[in-house]
Amino acid sequence: MAEIEDTHFETGDSGASATFPMQCSALRKNGFVMLKSRPCKIVEMSTSKTGKHGHAKVHMVGIDIFSGKKYEDICPSTHNMDVPHVKREDYQLTDISDDGYLCLMGDSGDLREDLKIPDGDLGTQLRAEYDAGKELLCTVLKSCGEECVIAIKTNTALDK
């Protein structure tokens, strides 16, 4: 008999995929889709008519939800495309560390300090409003193992 006590599994992952398949014709504008292996939000879609021997083709233009880069792809409408699981969560900003990491508190009170200040205007606005003493809520988008702050708003719940 093989010894079962020796088997030890390190993973804590549920094994669920980061994407799910969806027929190309069922995708809609403002939805999410994987273009060139990147999670994108669809900003433009057009369908061409079927050719002599072919399928109707769907032309999609999407913007990467993390980097803002534009991607496009053409796919037959009957084929499946991968759609990323996108999760949006709001966190309360409690602190900004010296090395540029945000200290965020979730609804359940758990703290996380693994997200950097976003680049560009959003990061500048976030730091300025935090330094001005405003209570901020950061919207974090999570997909395909990546996370980033995509929006900030002043926490109005504290005023009530």
PDB file of C-alpha atoms in Angstrom:
ATOM      1  CA  MET A   1       0.000   0.000   0.000  1.00  0.00           C
ATOM      2  CA  ALA A   2       1.257   3.484  -0.798  1.00  0.00           C
ATOM      3  CA  GLU A   3       1.617   5.793   2.149  1.00  0.00           C
ATOM      4  CA  ILE A   4      -1.051   8.451   1.936  1.00  0.00           C
ATOM      5  CA  GLU A   5       0.300  10.599   4.791  1.00  0.00           C
ATOM      6  CA  ASP A   6       3.186  11.811   2.594  1.00  0.00           C
ATOM      7  CA  THR A   7       0.973  13.552   0.047  1.00  0.00           C
ATOM      8  CA  HIS A   8       0.929  17.259   0.781  1.00  0.00           C
ATOM      9  CA  PHE A   9      -0.675  19.872  -1.459  1.00  0.00           C
ATOM     10  CA  GLU A  10       0.565  23.452  -1.271  1.00  0.00           C
ATOM     11  CA  THR A  11      -2.098  25.189  -3.360  1.00  0.00           C
ATOM     12  CA  GLY A  12      -4.969  27.058  -1.794  1.00  0.00           C
ATOM     13  CA  ASP A  13      -6.531  27.853  -5.172  1.00  0.00           C
ATOM     14  CA  SER A  14     -10.014  26.613  -5.986  1.00  0.00           C
ATOM     15  CA  GLY A  15      -8.813  25.665  -9.463  1.00  0.00           C
ATOM     16  CA  ALA A  16     -11.416  27.875 -11.137  1.00  0.00           C
ATOM     17  CA  SER A  17     -10.477  29.404 -14.468  1.00  0.00           C
ATOM     18  CA  ALA A  18      -9.896  33.145 -14.774  1.00  0.00           C
ATOM     19  CA  THR A  19     -12.082  33.165 -17.914  1.00  0.00           C
ATOM     20  CA  PHE A  20     -15.197  31.506 -19.321  1.00  0.00           C
ATOM     21  CA  PRO A  21     -16.208  30.934 -22.970  1.00  0.00           C
ATOM     22  CA  MET A  22     -18.995  32.919 -24.625  1.00  0.00           C
ATOM     23  CA  GLN A  23     -20.180  32.891 -28.222  1.00  0.00           C
ATOM     24  CA  CYS A  24     -18.827  35.874 -30.129  1.00  0.00           C
ATOM     25  CA  SER A  25     -22.289  36.992 -31.278  1.00  0.00           C
ATOM     26  CA  ALA A  26     -23.487  37.125 -27.634  1.00  0.00           C
ATOM     27  CA  LEU A  27     -20.841  39.664 -26.607  1.00  0.00           C
ATOM     28  CA  ARG A  28     -22.028  43.248 -26.160  1.00  0.00           C
ATOM     29  CA  LYS A  29     -20.547  46.734 -26.056  1.00  0.00           C
ATOM     30  CA  ASN A  30     -19.308  47.709 -22.561  1.00  0.00           C
ATOM     31  CA  GLY A  31     -18.901  44.012 -21.746  1.00  0.00           C
ATOM     32  CA  PHE A  32     -15.553  42.331 -21.081  1.00  0.00           C
ATOM     33  CA  VAL A  33     -13.570  40.031 -23.374  1.00  0.00           C
ATOM     34  CA  MET A  34     -10.018  38.675 -23.659  1.00  0.00           C
ATOM     35  CA  LEU A  35      -8.220  40.302 -26.602  1.00  0.00           C
ATOM     36  CA  LYS A  36      -4.609  39.206 -27.228  1.00  0.00           C
ATOM     37  CA  SER A  37      -4.655  37.452 -23.779  1.00  0.00           C
ATOM     38  CA  ARG A  38      -5.523  40.697 -21.976  1.00  0.00           C
ATOM     39  CA  PRO A  39      -8.804  41.507 -20.169  1.00  0.00           C
ATOM     40  CA  CYS A  40     -10.483  44.311 -22.138  1.00  0.00           C
ATOM     41  CA  LYS A  41     -13.697  46.306 -22.055  1.00  0.00           C
ATOM     42  CA  ILE A  42     -15.436  46.338 -25.443  1.00  0.00           C
ATOM     43  CA  VAL A  43     -15.784  49.911 -26.733  1.00  0.00           C
ATOM     44  CA  GLU A  44     -16.726  49.195 -30.355  1.00  0.00           C
ATOM     45  CA  MET A  45     -18.327  46.253 -32.147  1.00  0.00           C
ATOM     46  CA  SER A  46     -19.444  45.667 -35.703  1.00  0.00           C
ATOM     47  CA  THR A  47     -20.697  42.588 -37.537  1.00  0.00           C
ATOM     48  CA  SER A  48     -20.021  41.898 -41.213  1.00  0.00           C
ATOM     49  CA  LYS A  49     -22.344  39.850 -43.400  1.00  0.00           C
ATOM     50  CA  THR A  50     -21.556  36.270 -44.300  1.00  0.00           C
ATOM     51  CA  GLY A  51     -19.352  35.778 -47.316  1.00  0.00           C
ATOM     52  CA  LYS A  52     -19.763  33.269 -50.124  1.00  0.00           C
ATOM     53  CA  HIS A  53     -18.405  30.363 -48.028  1.00  0.00           C
ATOM     54  CA  GLY A  54     -18.163  31.804 -44.605  1.00  0.00           C
ATOM     55  CA  HIS A  55     -19.381  32.980 -41.289  1.00  0.00           C
ATOM     56  CA  ALA A  56     -20.465  36.427 -40.236  1.00  0.00           C
ATOM     57  CA  LYS A  57     -17.446  38.086 -38.671  1.00  0.00           C
ATOM     58  CA  VAL A  58     -17.452  40.274 -35.571  1.00  0.00           C
ATOM     59  CA  HIS A  59     -14.907  43.097 -35.366  1.00  0.00           C
ATOM     60  CA  MET A  60     -14.189  44.164 -31.776  1.00  0.00           C
ATOM     61  CA  VAL A  61     -12.193  47.030 -30.333  1.00  0.00           C
ATOM     62  CA  GLY A  62     -11.415  46.852 -26.616  1.00  0.00           C
ATOM     63  CA  ILE A  63      -9.432  48.830 -24.086  1.00  0.00           C
ATOM     64  CA  ASP A  64      -7.267  46.938 -21.580  1.00  0.00           C
ATOM     65  CA  ILE A  65      -8.907  47.420 -18.164  1.00  0.00           C
ATOM     66  CA  PHE A  66      -5.520  47.755 -16.444  1.00  0.00           C
ATOM     67  CA  SER A  67      -3.162  49.504 -18.874  1.00  0.00           C
ATOM     68  CA  GLY A  68      -5.645  51.421 -21.051  1.00  0.00           C
ATOM     69  CA  LYS A  69      -4.061  50.079 -24.271  1.00  0.00           C
ATOM     70  CA  LYS A  70      -6.334  49.556 -27.276  1.00  0.00           C
ATOM     71  CA  TYR A  71      -6.664  46.075 -28.781  1.00  0.00           C
ATOM     72  CA  GLU A  72      -8.747  44.819 -31.696  1.00  0.00           C
ATOM     73  CA  ASP A  73      -9.710  41.415 -33.006  1.00  0.00           C
ATOM     74  CA  ILE A  74     -11.886  39.838 -35.687  1.00  0.00           C
ATOM     75  CA  CYS A  75     -13.651  36.568 -34.896  1.00  0.00           C
ATOM     76  CA  PRO A  76     -16.366  34.485 -36.623  1.00  0.00           C
ATOM     77  CA  SER A  77     -19.669  35.110 -34.821  1.00  0.00           C
ATOM     78  CA  THR A  78     -20.239  31.390 -34.181  1.00  0.00           C
ATOM     79  CA  HIS A  79     -16.882  30.892 -32.438  1.00  0.00           C
ATOM     80  CA  ASN A  80     -16.350  31.174 -28.705  1.00  0.00           C
ATOM     81  CA  MET A  81     -14.229  33.878 -27.108  1.00  0.00           C
ATOM     82  CA  ASP A  82     -12.880  33.966 -23.573  1.00  0.00           C
ATOM     83  CA  VAL A  83     -14.568  36.388 -21.194  1.00  0.00           C
ATOM     84  CA  PRO A  84     -12.643  37.274 -18.020  1.00  0.00           C
ATOM     85  CA  HIS A  85     -14.219  37.073 -14.564  1.00  0.00           C
ATOM     86  CA  VAL A  86     -14.040  40.703 -13.417  1.00  0.00           C
ATOM     87  CA  LYS A  87     -14.624  41.568  -9.771  1.00  0.00           C
ATOM     88  CA  ARG A  88     -15.063  45.133  -8.535  1.00  0.00           C
ATOM     89  CA  GLU A  89     -14.620  46.010  -4.863  1.00  0.00           C
ATOM     90  CA  ASP A  90     -14.571  49.247  -2.889  1.00  0.00           C
ATOM     91  CA  TYR A  91     -11.985  49.769  -0.157  1.00  0.00           C
ATOM     92  CA  GLN A  92     -11.534  52.635   2.270  1.00  0.00           C
ATOM     93  CA  LEU A  93      -8.111  54.273   2.040  1.00  0.00           C
ATOM     94  CA  THR A  94      -6.507  54.367   5.498  1.00  0.00           C
ATOM     95  CA  ASP A  95      -2.883  55.255   4.703  1.00  0.00           C
ATOM     96  CA  ILE A  96      -0.270  55.705   1.975  1.00  0.00           C
ATOM     97  CA  SER A  97       3.171  54.286   2.803  1.00  0.00           C
ATOM     98  CA  ASP A  98       6.429  56.076   1.967  1.00  0.00           C
ATOM     99  CA  ASP A  99       7.233  53.597  -0.827  1.00  0.00           C
ATOM    100  CA  GLY A 100       3.915  54.278  -2.614  1.00  0.00           C
ATOM    101  CA  TYR A 101       1.761  51.389  -1.393  1.00  0.00           C
ATOM    102  CA  LEU A 102      -1.855  51.962  -0.366  1.00  0.00           C
ATOM    103  CA  CYS A 103      -3.232  50.668   2.923  1.00  0.00           C
ATOM    104  CA  LEU A 104      -6.838  49.739   2.166  1.00  0.00           C
ATOM    105  CA  MET A 105      -9.605  48.472   4.441  1.00  0.00           C
ATOM    106  CA  GLY A 106     -12.391  46.249   3.105  1.00  0.00           C
ATOM    107  CA  ASP A 107     -16.026  46.076   4.248  1.00  0.00           C
ATOM    108  CA  SER A 108     -15.222  43.274   6.692  1.00  0.00           C
ATOM    109  CA  GLY A 109     -12.423  45.309   8.295  1.00  0.00           C
ATOM    110  CA  ASP A 110      -9.534  43.357   6.749  1.00  0.00           C
ATOM    111  CA  LEU A 111      -6.513  45.422   5.741  1.00  0.00           C
ATOM    112  CA  ARG A 112      -4.452  44.978   2.607  1.00  0.00           C
ATOM    113  CA  GLU A 113      -1.238  46.757   1.697  1.00  0.00           C
ATOM    114  CA  ASP A 114      -0.284  45.114  -1.609  1.00  0.00           C
ATOM    115  CA  LEU A 115      -1.542  47.690  -4.139  1.00  0.00           C
ATOM    116  CA  LYS A 116       0.595  50.545  -5.432  1.00  0.00           C
ATOM    117  CA  ILE A 117      -0.681  54.056  -6.157  1.00  0.00           C
ATOM    118  CA  PRO A 118      -1.955  54.029  -9.772  1.00  0.00           C
ATOM    119  CA  ASP A 119       0.152  55.809 -12.389  1.00  0.00           C
ATOM    120  CA  GLY A 120      -0.916  59.004 -14.112  1.00  0.00           C
ATOM    121  CA  ASP A 121      -3.593  61.529 -13.190  1.00  0.00           C
ATOM    122  CA  LEU A 122      -5.536  59.163 -10.919  1.00  0.00           C
ATOM    123  CA  GLY A 123      -2.479  58.570  -8.708  1.00  0.00           C
ATOM    124  CA  THR A 124      -1.745  62.307  -8.519  1.00  0.00           C
ATOM    125  CA  GLN A 125      -5.390  63.072  -7.639  1.00  0.00           C
ATOM    126  CA  LEU A 126      -5.476  60.279  -5.047  1.00  0.00           C
ATOM    127  CA  ARG A 127      -2.347  61.543  -3.265  1.00  0.00           C
ATOM    128  CA  ALA A 128      -3.516  65.174  -3.372  1.00  0.00           C
ATOM    129  CA  GLU A 129      -6.955  64.389  -1.941  1.00  0.00           C
ATOM    130  CA  TYR A 130      -5.466  62.110   0.744  1.00  0.00           C
ATOM    131  CA  ASP A 131      -2.983  64.824   1.740  1.00  0.00           C
ATOM    132  CA  ALA A 132      -5.911  67.286   1.926  1.00  0.00           C
ATOM    133  CA  GLY A 133      -7.419  65.042   4.616  1.00  0.00           C
ATOM    134  CA  LYS A 134     -10.358  63.654   2.624  1.00  0.00           C
ATOM    135  CA  GLU A 135     -11.757  60.193   3.411  1.00  0.00           C
ATOM    136  CA  LEU A 136     -11.461  58.276   0.133  1.00  0.00           C
ATOM    137  CA  LEU A 137     -13.001  55.103  -1.274  1.00  0.00           C
ATOM    138  CA  CYS A 138     -10.851  53.292  -3.846  1.00  0.00           C
ATOM    139  CA  THR A 139     -12.517  51.053  -6.435  1.00  0.00           C
ATOM    140  CA  VAL A 140     -10.320  48.037  -7.153  1.00  0.00           C
ATOM    141  CA  LEU A 141     -10.812  45.921 -10.273  1.00  0.00           C
ATOM    142  CA  LYS A 142      -9.582  42.329 -10.130  1.00  0.00           C
ATOM    143  CA  SER A 143      -9.266  40.014 -13.121  1.00  0.00           C
ATOM    144  CA  CYS A 144      -6.896  37.300 -14.377  1.00  0.00           C
ATOM    145  CA  GLY A 145      -4.698  37.504 -11.280  1.00  0.00           C
ATOM    146  CA  GLU A 146      -4.174  41.263 -11.649  1.00  0.00           C
ATOM    147  CA  GLU A 147      -5.577  44.034  -9.500  1.00  0.00           C
ATOM    148  CA  CYS A 148      -5.461  47.804  -9.712  1.00  0.00           C
ATOM    149  CA  VAL A 149      -7.232  50.910  -8.445  1.00  0.00           C
ATOM    150  CA  ILE A 150      -9.390  52.251 -11.295  1.00  0.00           C
ATOM    151  CA  ALA A 151     -11.364  54.977  -9.534  1.00  0.00           C
ATOM    152  CA  ILE A 152     -11.544  56.993  -6.340  1.00  0.00           C
ATOM    153  CA  LYS A 153     -14.424  58.833  -4.722  1.00  0.00           C
ATOM    154  CA  THR A 154     -14.923  60.788  -1.526  1.00  0.00           C
ATOM    155  CA  ASN A 155     -16.528  58.646   1.178  1.00  0.00           C
ATOM    156  CA  THR A 156     -19.908  60.312   1.780  1.00  0.00           C
ATOM    157  CA  ALA A 157     -21.134  57.626   4.211  1.00  0.00           C
ATOM    158  CA  LEU A 158     -19.040  59.193   6.991  1.00  0.00           C
ATOM    159  CA  ASP A 159     -20.939  62.484   6.783  1.00  0.00           C
ATOM    160  CA  LYS A 160     -24.243  60.874   7.743  1.00  0.00           C
TER     161      LYS A 160
END
